[in-house]
CSV table of C-alpha atoms in Angstrom, one decimal:
chain,number,residue,atom,x,y,z
A,1,UNK,CA,0.0,0.0,0.0
A,2,UNK,CA,1.1,3.5,-0.8
A,3,UNK,CA,2.0,5.8,2.2
A,4,UNK,CA,-0.6,8.5,2.9
A,5,UNK,CA,0.1,11.8,1.4
A,6,UNK,CA,-1.6,13.7,4.3
A,7,UNK,CA,-1.5,12.5,7.9
A,8,UNK,CA,-3.1,14.4,10.8
A,9,UNK,CA,-3.1,13.1,14.3
A,10,UNK,CA,-4.3,14.4,17.6
A,11,UNK,CA,-4.8,17.9,16.2
A,12,UNK,CA,-6.2,20.5,18.6
A,13,UNK,CA,-5.8,24.2,17.7
A,14,UNK,CA,-6.7,27.6,19.1
A,15,UNK,CA,-5.8,30.9,17.5
A,16,UNK,CA,-4.7,32.3,20.8
A,17,UNK,CA,-3.8,30.5,24.1
A,18,UNK,CA,-6.8,31.7,26.0
A,19,UNK,CA,-9.3,31.2,23.1
A,20,UNK,CA,-11.6,28.2,22.8
A,21,UNK,CA,-10.4,25.5,20.4
A,22,UNK,CA,-11.0,26.2,16.7
A,23,UNK,CA,-10.2,22.6,15.9
A,24,UNK,CA,-10.6,19.7,18.2
A,25,UNK,CA,-9.5,16.0,18.0
A,26,UNK,CA,-8.8,16.0,14.2
A,27,UNK,CA,-7.5,12.7,12.9
A,28,UNK,CA,-7.4,11.5,9.3
A,29,UNK,CA,-5.3,10.2,6.5
A,30,UNK,CA,-5.6,10.8,2.7
A,31,UNK,CA,-4.0,8.6,0.0
A,32,UNK,CA,-2.1,9.9,-3.1
A,33,UNK,CA,-4.5,10.9,-5.9
A,34,UNK,CA,-7.4,11.5,-3.6
A,35,UNK,CA,-9.7,14.5,-4.0
A,36,UNK,CA,-11.6,15.5,-0.8
A,37,UNK,CA,-14.4,17.9,-0.4
A,38,UNK,CA,-14.8,19.6,3.0
A,39,UNK,CA,-18.4,20.3,3.8
A,40,UNK,CA,-19.5,22.5,6.7
A,41,UNK,CA,-21.2,25.7,7.7
A,42,UNK,CA,-19.3,29.0,8.0
A,43,UNK,CA,-17.1,28.8,11.0
A,44,UNK,CA,-16.9,25.0,11.0
A,45,UNK,CA,-13.1,25.1,10.9
A,46,UNK,CA,-12.5,24.3,7.2
A,47,UNK,CA,-10.3,27.3,6.4
A,48,UNK,CA,-8.3,26.9,9.6
A,49,UNK,CA,-7.6,23.2,8.8
A,50,UNK,CA,-6.5,24.1,5.3
A,51,UNK,CA,-4.2,26.8,6.6
A,52,UNK,CA,-2.6,24.4,9.1
A,53,UNK,CA,-2.1,21.8,6.3
A,54,UNK,CA,-0.4,24.6,4.3
A,55,UNK,CA,2.0,25.3,7.2
A,56,UNK,CA,0.7,28.8,7.6
A,57,UNK,CA,0.1,28.4,11.4
A,58,UNK,CA,2.4,26.8,14.0
A,59,UNK,CA,0.9,23.9,16.0
A,60,UNK,CA,2.1,23.9,19.5
A,61,UNK,CA,-0.2,21.3,21.1
A,62,UNK,CA,1.7,18.3,22.5
A,63,UNK,CA,1.3,15.2,20.5
A,64,UNK,CA,-0.3,16.9,17.5
A,65,UNK,CA,1.1,15.9,14.1
A,66,UNK,CA,0.4,17.4,10.7
A,67,UNK,CA,2.4,15.8,7.9
A,68,UNK,CA,2.4,16.0,4.2
A,69,UNK,CA,4.5,13.5,2.2
A,70,UNK,CA,5.9,12.4,5.6
A,71,UNK,CA,7.2,15.9,6.6
A,72,UNK,CA,6.1,18.3,9.3
A,73,UNK,CA,4.3,21.0,7.4
A,74,UNK,CA,5.7,23.9,9.5
A,75,UNK,CA,9.1,22.8,10.7
A,76,UNK,CA,10.2,20.7,7.6
A,77,UNK,CA,8.0,22.2,4.8
A,78,UNK,CA,7.5,19.6,2.0
A,79,UNK,CA,7.8,20.7,-1.6
A,80,UNK,CA,4.9,20.6,-4.0
A,81,UNK,CA,2.2,22.0,-1.7
A,82,UNK,CA,0.0,24.8,-3.2
A,83,UNK,CA,-2.5,26.7,-1.1
A,84,UNK,CA,-5.1,29.0,-2.9
A,85,UNK,CA,-7.4,31.0,-0.7
A,86,UNK,CA,-9.8,33.9,-1.1
A,87,UNK,CA,-7.6,36.6,0.5
A,88,UNK,CA,-5.3,36.7,-2.6
A,89,UNK,CA,-7.6,38.9,-4.6
A,90,UNK,CA,-7.5,41.6,-2.0
A,91,UNK,CA,-3.7,41.8,-1.8
A,92,UNK,CA,-2.6,45.3,-3.0
A,93,UNK,CA,0.3,43.7,-4.8
A,94,UNK,CA,-2.0,42.0,-7.3
A,95,UNK,CA,-4.1,45.1,-7.8
A,96,UNK,CA,-1.2,47.1,-9.2
A,97,UNK,CA,-1.0,48.7,-12.7
A,98,UNK,CA,0.7,45.7,-14.4
A,99,UNK,CA,-0.4,43.5,-17.4
A,100,UNK,CA,-1.3,39.9,-16.8
A,101,UNK,CA,1.5,38.8,-19.1
A,102,UNK,CA,4.1,40.8,-17.1
A,103,UNK,CA,2.6,39.6,-13.8
A,104,UNK,CA,2.8,35.9,-14.8
A,105,UNK,CA,6.4,36.3,-16.1
A,106,UNK,CA,7.3,38.0,-12.8
A,107,UNK,CA,6.2,34.8,-10.9
A,108,UNK,CA,8.0,32.5,-13.2
A,109,UNK,CA,5.4,31.7,-15.8
A,110,UNK,CA,8.0,31.4,-18.5
A,111,UNK,CA,9.4,28.3,-16.7
A,112,UNK,CA,6.1,26.4,-17.1
A,113,UNK,CA,4.9,27.6,-20.5
A,114,UNK,CA,2.9,24.4,-21.4
A,115,UNK,CA,0.8,24.3,-18.3
A,116,UNK,CA,0.6,28.1,-18.2
A,117,UNK,CA,-0.8,28.2,-21.7
A,118,UNK,CA,-3.3,25.4,-21.0
A,119,UNK,CA,-4.6,27.3,-18.0
A,120,UNK,CA,-4.7,30.6,-19.9
A,121,UNK,CA,-7.0,29.0,-22.5
A,122,UNK,CA,-9.0,27.1,-19.9
A,123,UNK,CA,-9.6,30.1,-17.7
A,124,UNK,CA,-10.2,32.4,-20.6
A,125,UNK,CA,-7.6,35.0,-19.5
A,126,UNK,CA,-6.6,38.0,-21.6
A,127,UNK,CA,-2.8,38.5,-21.3
A,128,UNK,CA,-3.4,42.3,-21.9
A,129,UNK,CA,-5.7,42.7,-18.9
A,130,UNK,CA,-4.3,45.2,-16.4
A,131,UNK,CA,-4.5,43.9,-12.9
A,132,UNK,CA,-5.9,47.1,-11.4
A,133,UNK,CA,-8.7,47.3,-13.9
A,134,UNK,CA,-10.2,43.8,-14.0
A,135,UNK,CA,-13.1,42.4,-12.0
A,136,UNK,CA,-12.8,40.1,-8.9
A,137,UNK,CA,-13.8,37.2,-11.1
A,138,UNK,CA,-11.1,38.0,-13.7
A,139,UNK,CA,-8.6,38.5,-11.0
A,140,UNK,CA,-9.5,35.1,-9.5
A,141,UNK,CA,-8.8,33.5,-12.9
A,142,UNK,CA,-5.4,35.0,-12.9
A,143,UNK,CA,-4.8,33.7,-9.4
A,144,UNK,CA,-5.7,30.2,-10.5
A,145,UNK,CA,-3.4,30.4,-13.5
A,146,UNK,CA,-0.6,31.7,-11.2
A,147,UNK,CA,-1.2,29.0,-8.6
A,148,UNK,CA,-1.7,26.0,-10.8
A,149,UNK,CA,0.9,26.5,-13.5
A,150,UNK,CA,3.6,24.9,-11.3
A,151,UNK,CA,2.9,21.2,-11.0
A,152,UNK,CA,1.7,20.4,-7.4
A,153,UNK,CA,1.6,17.2,-5.4
A,154,UNK,CA,-0.9,18.6,-2.9
A,155,UNK,CA,-3.4,21.3,-3.7
A,156,UNK,CA,-5.4,23.0,-0.9
A,157,UNK,CA,-8.3,25.1,-2.2
A,158,UNK,CA,-10.3,27.4,0.1
A,159,UNK,CA,-13.4,28.7,-1.7
A,160,UNK,CA,-11.4,29.9,-4.8
A,161,UNK,CA,-14.2,29.1,-7.3
A,162,UNK,CA,-16.7,31.4,-5.7
A,163,UNK,CA,-16.1,34.2,-8.2
A,164,UNK,CA,-16.0,32.1,-11.4
A,165,UNK,CA,-18.9,31.7,-13.9
A,166,UNK,CA,-20.3,28.2,-14.2
A,167,UNK,CA,-18.5,27.4,-17.5
A,168,UNK,CA,-15.1,28.3,-16.3
A,169,UNK,CA,-15.7,26.6,-13.0
A,170,UNK,CA,-16.7,23.4,-14.8
A,171,UNK,CA,-13.7,23.4,-17.1
A,172,UNK,CA,-11.4,24.0,-14.1
A,173,UNK,CA,-12.8,21.1,-12.1
A,174,UNK,CA,-12.4,18.8,-15.1
A,175,UNK,CA,-8.8,19.9,-15.4
A,176,UNK,CA,-8.1,19.4,-11.7
A,177,UNK,CA,-9.6,16.0,-11.7
A,178,UNK,CA,-7.7,14.9,-14.8
A,179,UNK,CA,-4.4,16.4,-13.4
A,180,UNK,CA,-4.9,14.6,-10.1
A,181,UNK,CA,-5.6,11.3,-11.8
A,182,UNK,CA,-2.6,11.5,-14.2
A,183,UNK,CA,0.0,12.5,-11.6
A,184,UNK,CA,-1.4,10.9,-8.5
A,185,UNK,CA,-1.7,14.4,-6.9
A,186,UNK,CA,-3.9,15.1,-3.9
A,187,UNK,CA,-6.6,17.8,-3.5
A,188,UNK,CA,-8.5,19.1,-0.5
A,189,UNK,CA,-11.2,21.5,-1.4
A,190,UNK,CA,-13.5,23.5,0.9
A,191,UNK,CA,-16.5,24.9,-0.9
A,192,UNK,CA,-20.1,25.9,-0.4
A,193,UNK,CA,-21.0,25.4,-4.1
A,194,UNK,CA,-21.9,21.7,-4.7
A,195,UNK,CA,-23.6,21.9,-8.1
A,196,UNK,CA,-21.6,19.9,-10.7
A,197,UNK,CA,-19.3,18.3,-8.1
A,198,UNK,CA,-20.8,14.8,-8.0
A,199,UNK,CA,-18.1,13.2,-10.1
A,200,UNK,CA,-15.2,15.2,-8.7
A,201,UNK,CA,-14.4,13.8,-5.2
A,202,UNK,CA,-13.0,10.5,-4.1
A,203,UNK,CA,-13.7,11.5,-0.5
A,204,UNK,CA,-16.1,13.7,1.4
A,205,UNK,CA,-15.9,15.0,4.9
A,206,UNK,CA,-18.3,16.8,7.2
A,207,UNK,CA,-17.0,19.4,9.7
A,208,UNK,CA,-19.0,21.0,12.5
A,209,UNK,CA,-17.8,23.4,15.2
A,210,UNK,CA,-14.1,22.6,14.7
A,211,UNK,CA,-14.3,18.8,14.5
A,212,UNK,CA,-15.3,16.0,12.1
A,213,UNK,CA,-18.8,14.7,12.3
A,214,UNK,CA,-17.7,12.4,9.4
A,215,UNK,CA,-14.0,12.2,8.6
A,216,UNK,CA,-12.9,12.0,5.0
A,217,UNK,CA,-14.8,9.0,3.7
A,218,UNK,CA,-14.9,7.3,0.2
A,219,UNK,CA,-17.4,8.9,-2.2
A,220,UNK,CA,-20.0,8.2,-3.5
A,221,UNK,CA,-22.4,7.5,-0.7
A,222,UNK,CA,-25.4,5.1,-1.1
A,223,UNK,CA,-28.9,5.7,0.2
A,224,UNK,CA,-29.5,2.7,2.6
A,225,UNK,CA,-33.2,2.7,1.8
A,226,UNK,CA,-32.9,2.7,-2.0
A,227,UNK,CA,-29.3,1.4,-2.5
A,228,UNK,CA,-28.9,4.2,-5.0
A,229,UNK,CA,-26.1,6.8,-5.0
A,230,UNK,CA,-27.0,10.1,-3.4
A,231,UNK,CA,-26.0,13.5,-4.8
A,232,UNK,CA,-23.4,15.6,-3.1
A,233,UNK,CA,-25.8,18.6,-3.1
A,234,UNK,CA,-28.5,16.7,-1.2
A,235,UNK,CA,-25.9,15.2,1.2
A,236,UNK,CA,-24.4,18.6,1.9
A,237,UNK,CA,-27.8,20.2,2.3
A,238,UNK,CA,-28.9,17.6,4.9
A,239,UNK,CA,-25.6,18.0,6.8
A,240,UNK,CA,-26.0,21.7,7.0
A,241,UNK,CA,-29.6,21.4,8.2
A,242,UNK,CA,-28.4,19.0,10.8
A,243,UNK,CA,-25.6,21.5,11.8
A,244,UNK,CA,-28.2,24.3,12.3
A,245,UNK,CA,-30.4,22.1,14.4
A,246,UNK,CA,-27.4,21.0,16.5
A,247,UNK,CA,-26.4,24.6,17.1
A,248,UNK,CA,-30.0,25.6,18.1
A,249,UNK,CA,-30.0,22.8,20.7
A,250,UNK,CA,-26.7,24.1,22.1
A,251,UNK,CA,-28.3,27.6,22.2
A,252,UNK,CA,-31.2,26.3,24.3
A,253,UNK,CA,-28.6,24.8,26.7
A,254,UNK,CA,-26.9,28.2,27.1
A,255,UNK,CA,-24.7,28.8,24.0
A,256,UNK,CA,-24.8,32.4,22.7
A,257,UNK,CA,-27.8,32.7,20.5
A,258,UNK,CA,-27.8,33.9,16.9
A,259,UNK,CA,-30.5,35.7,15.0
A,260,UNK,CA,-33.1,38.2,16.1
A,261,UNK,CA,-33.5,39.0,19.8
A,262,UNK,CA,-37.3,39.0,20.1
A,263,UNK,CA,-37.4,38.7,23.8
A,264,UNK,CA,-35.3,41.9,24.3
A,265,UNK,CA,-37.6,44.4,26.1
A,266,UNK,CA,-35.0,47.1,26.8
A,267,UNK,CA,-33.8,49.0,23.7
A,268,UNK,CA,-30.2,48.6,22.7
A,269,UNK,CA,-27.9,51.6,23.2
A,270,UNK,CA,-27.7,52.0,19.4
A,271,UNK,CA,-31.5,52.0,19.0
A,272,UNK,CA,-31.9,54.6,21.8
A,273,UNK,CA,-29.3,56.9,20.1
A,274,UNK,CA,-30.7,56.6,16.6
A,275,UNK,CA,-34.3,57.0,17.6
A,276,UNK,CA,-33.4,60.3,19.2
A,277,UNK,CA,-32.3,61.7,15.8
A,278,UNK,CA,-34.8,59.9,13.6
A,279,UNK,CA,-36.8,62.6,11.8
A,280,UNK,CA,-38.4,60.2,9.3
A,281,UNK,CA,-41.7,60.3,11.1
């Protein structure tokens, strides 16, 4: 059997020492060539987990191990790991007055011409676009070209398809699946868009409040009543409904409540202030 590409053991993580845990009791392994979809509500811990896998945060908890290709991701960073997240498009550096062609050359695009050109066609990128004039969706396409043109062994994706139109997104997912299969490369992808994803993953995982409800498990799943495969969309929808019900039960038990405060009889300070200067009536 091939050694796991990703190994996580006894992972507990808090952003600050006095904060509650953002991730708790995380344990899983992923084989080479696997493509895992992380499903979970906002705040479930998906982005934090991906950042830890990318070695962007130091893990100090005793006994915790996060390894990619057998190496500690922070202290002995493995080669071939690519992380693409949503914050890239807001970086002032990539909003400068520079053409896409010059930008890609500045990050070494000339060293990977074949893959770069495949991605330029796939993502429908205009080399004459100026980075400070294009839309967020167009800037996202440039990011993906920049991030994917160097061959990767492990690809960590955090919501990077959210700005793409459906055609470009579909073409990109087909490219990533094919690339993963040809080279035995591993993908972990956190997303809230499940349309058109049924054929993409080899594994699916469900995160809730910083832990796994279902660790990465082979996909597709089968409905036990009909013995037929279920869709990823219906699976994710049910999981997210379950998450909301779980959180509401915790709120009844004392967890801080979300939503409207209908039982609040005393006006908030902001309401009192703004009512004083409300001349609309």
